PDB file of C-alpha atoms in Angstrom:
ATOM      1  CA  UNK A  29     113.912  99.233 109.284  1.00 53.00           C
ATOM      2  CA  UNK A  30     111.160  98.245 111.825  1.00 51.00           C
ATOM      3  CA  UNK A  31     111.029  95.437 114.293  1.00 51.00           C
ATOM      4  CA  UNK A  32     110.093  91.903 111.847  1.00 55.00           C
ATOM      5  CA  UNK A  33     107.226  90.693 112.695  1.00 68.00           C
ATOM      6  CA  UNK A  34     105.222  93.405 113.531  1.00 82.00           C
ATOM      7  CA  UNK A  35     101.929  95.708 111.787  1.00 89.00           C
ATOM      8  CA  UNK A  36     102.216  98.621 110.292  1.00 92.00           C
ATOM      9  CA  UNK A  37      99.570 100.843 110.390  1.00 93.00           C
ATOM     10  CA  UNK A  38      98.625 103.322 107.661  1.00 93.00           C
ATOM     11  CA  UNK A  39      95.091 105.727 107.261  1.00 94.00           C
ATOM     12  CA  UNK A  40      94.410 106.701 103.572  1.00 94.00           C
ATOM     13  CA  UNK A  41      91.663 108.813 102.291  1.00 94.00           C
ATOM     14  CA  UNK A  42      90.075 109.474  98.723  1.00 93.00           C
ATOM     15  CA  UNK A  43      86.661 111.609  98.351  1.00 93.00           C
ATOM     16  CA  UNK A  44      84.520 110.309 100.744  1.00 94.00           C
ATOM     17  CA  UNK A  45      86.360 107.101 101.733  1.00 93.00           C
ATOM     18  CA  UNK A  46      88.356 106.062 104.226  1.00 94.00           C
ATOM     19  CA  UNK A  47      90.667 103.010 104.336  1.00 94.00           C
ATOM     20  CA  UNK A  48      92.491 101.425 107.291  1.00 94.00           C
ATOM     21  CA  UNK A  49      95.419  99.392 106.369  1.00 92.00           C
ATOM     22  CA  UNK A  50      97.226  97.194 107.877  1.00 92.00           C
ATOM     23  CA  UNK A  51     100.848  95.051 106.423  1.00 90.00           C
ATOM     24  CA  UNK A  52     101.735  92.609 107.758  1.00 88.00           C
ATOM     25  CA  UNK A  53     105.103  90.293 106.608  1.00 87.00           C
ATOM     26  CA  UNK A  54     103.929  87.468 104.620  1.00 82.00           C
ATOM     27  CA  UNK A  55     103.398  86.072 101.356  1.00 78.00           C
ATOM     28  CA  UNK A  56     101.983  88.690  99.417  1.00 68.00           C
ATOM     29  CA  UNK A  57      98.927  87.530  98.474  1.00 65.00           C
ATOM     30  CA  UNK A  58      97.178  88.697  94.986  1.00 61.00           C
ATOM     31  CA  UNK A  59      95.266  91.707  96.044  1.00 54.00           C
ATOM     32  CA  UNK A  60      92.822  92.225  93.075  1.00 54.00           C
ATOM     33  CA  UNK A  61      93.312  95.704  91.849  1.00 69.00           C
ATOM     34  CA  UNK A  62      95.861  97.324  90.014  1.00 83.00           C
ATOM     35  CA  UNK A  63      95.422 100.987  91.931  1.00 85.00           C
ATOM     36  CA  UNK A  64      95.531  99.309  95.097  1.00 87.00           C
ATOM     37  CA  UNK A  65      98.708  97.390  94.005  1.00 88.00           C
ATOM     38  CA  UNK A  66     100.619 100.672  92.443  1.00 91.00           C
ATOM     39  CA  UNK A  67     102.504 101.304  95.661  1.00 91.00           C
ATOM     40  CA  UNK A  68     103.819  98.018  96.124  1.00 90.00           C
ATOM     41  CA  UNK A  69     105.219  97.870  92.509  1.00 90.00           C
ATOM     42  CA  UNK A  70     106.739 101.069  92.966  1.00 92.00           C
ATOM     43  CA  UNK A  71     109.273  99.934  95.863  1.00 92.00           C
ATOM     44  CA  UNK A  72     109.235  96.237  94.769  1.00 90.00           C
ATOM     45  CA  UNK A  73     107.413  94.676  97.653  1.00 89.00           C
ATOM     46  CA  UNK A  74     104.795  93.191  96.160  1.00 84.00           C
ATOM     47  CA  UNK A  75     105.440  89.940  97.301  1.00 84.00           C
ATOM     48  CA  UNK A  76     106.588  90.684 100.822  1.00 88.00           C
ATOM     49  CA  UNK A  77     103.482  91.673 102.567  1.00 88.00           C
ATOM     50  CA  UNK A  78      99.980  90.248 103.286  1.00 88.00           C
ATOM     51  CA  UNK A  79      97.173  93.348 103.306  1.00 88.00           C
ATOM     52  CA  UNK A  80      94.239  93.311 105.749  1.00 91.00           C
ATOM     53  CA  UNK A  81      92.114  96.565 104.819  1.00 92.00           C
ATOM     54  CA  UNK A  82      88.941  98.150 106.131  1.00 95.00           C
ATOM     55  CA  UNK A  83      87.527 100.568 103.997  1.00 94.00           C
ATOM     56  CA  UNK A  84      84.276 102.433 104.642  1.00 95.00           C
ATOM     57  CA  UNK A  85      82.579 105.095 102.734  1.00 93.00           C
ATOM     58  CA  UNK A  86      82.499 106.388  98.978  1.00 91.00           C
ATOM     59  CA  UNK A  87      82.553 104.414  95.846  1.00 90.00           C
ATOM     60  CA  UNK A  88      84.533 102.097  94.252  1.00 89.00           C
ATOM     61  CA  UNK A  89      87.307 104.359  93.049  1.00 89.00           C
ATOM     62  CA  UNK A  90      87.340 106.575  95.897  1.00 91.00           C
ATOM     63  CA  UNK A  91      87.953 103.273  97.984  1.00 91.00           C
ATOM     64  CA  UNK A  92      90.774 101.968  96.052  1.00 91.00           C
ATOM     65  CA  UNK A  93      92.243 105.565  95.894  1.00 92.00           C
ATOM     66  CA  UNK A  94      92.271 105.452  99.795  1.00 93.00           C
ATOM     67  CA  UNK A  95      93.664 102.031 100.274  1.00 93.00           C
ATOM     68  CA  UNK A  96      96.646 103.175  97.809  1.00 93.00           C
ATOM     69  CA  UNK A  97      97.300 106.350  99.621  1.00 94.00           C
ATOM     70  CA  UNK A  98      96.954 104.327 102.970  1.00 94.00           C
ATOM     71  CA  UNK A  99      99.754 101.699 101.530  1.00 93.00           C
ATOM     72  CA  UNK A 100     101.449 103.849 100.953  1.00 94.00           C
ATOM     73  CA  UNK A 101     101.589 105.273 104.818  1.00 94.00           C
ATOM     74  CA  UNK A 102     101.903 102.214 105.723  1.00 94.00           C
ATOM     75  CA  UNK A 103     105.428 100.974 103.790  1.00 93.00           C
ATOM     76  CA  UNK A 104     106.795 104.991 104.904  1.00 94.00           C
ATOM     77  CA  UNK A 105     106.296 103.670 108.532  1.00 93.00           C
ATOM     78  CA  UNK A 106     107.923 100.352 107.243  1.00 91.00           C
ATOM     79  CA  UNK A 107     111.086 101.756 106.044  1.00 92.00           C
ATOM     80  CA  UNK A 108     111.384 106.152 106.293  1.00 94.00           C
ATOM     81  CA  UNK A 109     113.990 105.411 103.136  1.00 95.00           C
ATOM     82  CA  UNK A 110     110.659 104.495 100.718  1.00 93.00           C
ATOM     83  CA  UNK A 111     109.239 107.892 100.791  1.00 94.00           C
ATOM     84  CA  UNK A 112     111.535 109.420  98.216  1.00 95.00           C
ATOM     85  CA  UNK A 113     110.333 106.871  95.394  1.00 94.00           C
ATOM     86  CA  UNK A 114     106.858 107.013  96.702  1.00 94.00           C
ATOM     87  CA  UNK A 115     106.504 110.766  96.478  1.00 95.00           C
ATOM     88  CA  UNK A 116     108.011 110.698  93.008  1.00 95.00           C
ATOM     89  CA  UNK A 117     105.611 108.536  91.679  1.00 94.00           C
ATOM     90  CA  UNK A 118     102.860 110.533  93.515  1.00 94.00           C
ATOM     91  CA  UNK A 119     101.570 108.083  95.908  1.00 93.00           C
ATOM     92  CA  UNK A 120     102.113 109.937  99.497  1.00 94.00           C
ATOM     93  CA  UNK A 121     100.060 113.039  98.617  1.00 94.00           C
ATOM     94  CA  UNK A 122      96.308 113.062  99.337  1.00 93.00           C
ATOM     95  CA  UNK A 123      94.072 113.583  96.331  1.00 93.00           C
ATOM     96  CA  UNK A 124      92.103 116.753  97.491  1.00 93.00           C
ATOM     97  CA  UNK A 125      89.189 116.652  95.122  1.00 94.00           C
ATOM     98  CA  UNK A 126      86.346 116.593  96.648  1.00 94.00           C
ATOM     99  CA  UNK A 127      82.359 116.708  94.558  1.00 94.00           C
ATOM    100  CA  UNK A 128      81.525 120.317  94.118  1.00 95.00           C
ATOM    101  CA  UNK A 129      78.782 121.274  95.942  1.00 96.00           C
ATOM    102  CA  UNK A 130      75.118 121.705  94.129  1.00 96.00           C
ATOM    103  CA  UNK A 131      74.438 125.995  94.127  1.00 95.00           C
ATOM    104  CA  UNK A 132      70.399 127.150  94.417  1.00 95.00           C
ATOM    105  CA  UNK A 133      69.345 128.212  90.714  1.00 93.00           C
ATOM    106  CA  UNK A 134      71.631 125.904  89.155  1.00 94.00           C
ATOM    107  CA  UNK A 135      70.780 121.896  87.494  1.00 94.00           C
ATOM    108  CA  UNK A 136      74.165 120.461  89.374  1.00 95.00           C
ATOM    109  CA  UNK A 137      77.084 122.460  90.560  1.00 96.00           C
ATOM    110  CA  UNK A 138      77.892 124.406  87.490  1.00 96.00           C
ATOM    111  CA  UNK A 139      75.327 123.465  84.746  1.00 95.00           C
ATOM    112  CA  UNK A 140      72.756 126.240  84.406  1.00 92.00           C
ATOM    113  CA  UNK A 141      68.979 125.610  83.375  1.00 91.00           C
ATOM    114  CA  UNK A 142      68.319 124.799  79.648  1.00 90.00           C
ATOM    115  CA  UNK A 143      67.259 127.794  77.547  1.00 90.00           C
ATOM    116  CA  UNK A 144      63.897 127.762  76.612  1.00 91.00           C
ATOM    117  CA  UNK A 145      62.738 130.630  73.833  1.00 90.00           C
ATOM    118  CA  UNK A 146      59.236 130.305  74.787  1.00 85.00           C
TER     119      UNK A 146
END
C-alpha cells in the first residue's frame, strides 16, 4: 500500500483521447458515468477516492474509455495487489482500435462506390 495522503497518477488512452487522472483519498464523490465508474466497482473503492481528470482529444466515448483505462493505472499504482481483478474484468488493457483509414477509390474505408447500370 502507498504512503496515505498522497496522488496517484495514472495516463489512459482510448482512440484519439487522452485522459490524465489523478486519485486522491477522499470522499468519493459521484462521478457521472457508469464507464468511468467500472473500475472503481470492480475493487470496491468507489467511495474512497475523489477523481480530478483532464481529458483532451476524441469524443465522448473515446474520453470516458481513457479515463477508465487511466483509473485503472491509477488504483495498480495504489495497491500492485488490484491488478489481478482489474485485468480479469478487462480494465488494464488498452483498447487498440483505432478509425480505419479512408483508401483513394473508395466512399469511406471499406465501402466501395454505388453501382450504377447506366
Amino acid at each position: 500500500m502507498a504512503a496515505p495522503q498522497q496522488n496517484h497518477y495514472g495516463t489512459g488512452r482510448r482512440k484519439t483521447a487522452t485522459a490524465r487522472v489523478y486519485l486522491k483519498p477522499g470522499s468519493g464523490r459521484e462521478t457521472g458515468r457508469m464507464i468511468v465508474r467500472q473500475p472503481l466497482e470492480a475493487v470496491k473503492l468507489v467511495s474512497k477516492f475523489d477523481i480530478s481528470v483532464k481529458v483532451n482529444g476524441g469524443g465522448i466515448t473515446g474520453q470516458a474509455g481513457a479515463i477508465r483505462h487511466g483509473i485503472t493505472r491509477a488504483l495498480i499504482e495504489y495497491d500492485e495487489s488490484l491488478r489481478k481483478p482489474l485485468r480479469d474484468a478487462g480494465f488494464v488493457t488498452r483498447d487498440a482500435r483505432e478509425v480505419e483509414r479512408k483508401k483513394v477509390g473508395r466512399r469511406k474505408a471499406r465501402r466501395g462506390t454505388q453501382y450504377s447500370k447506366r
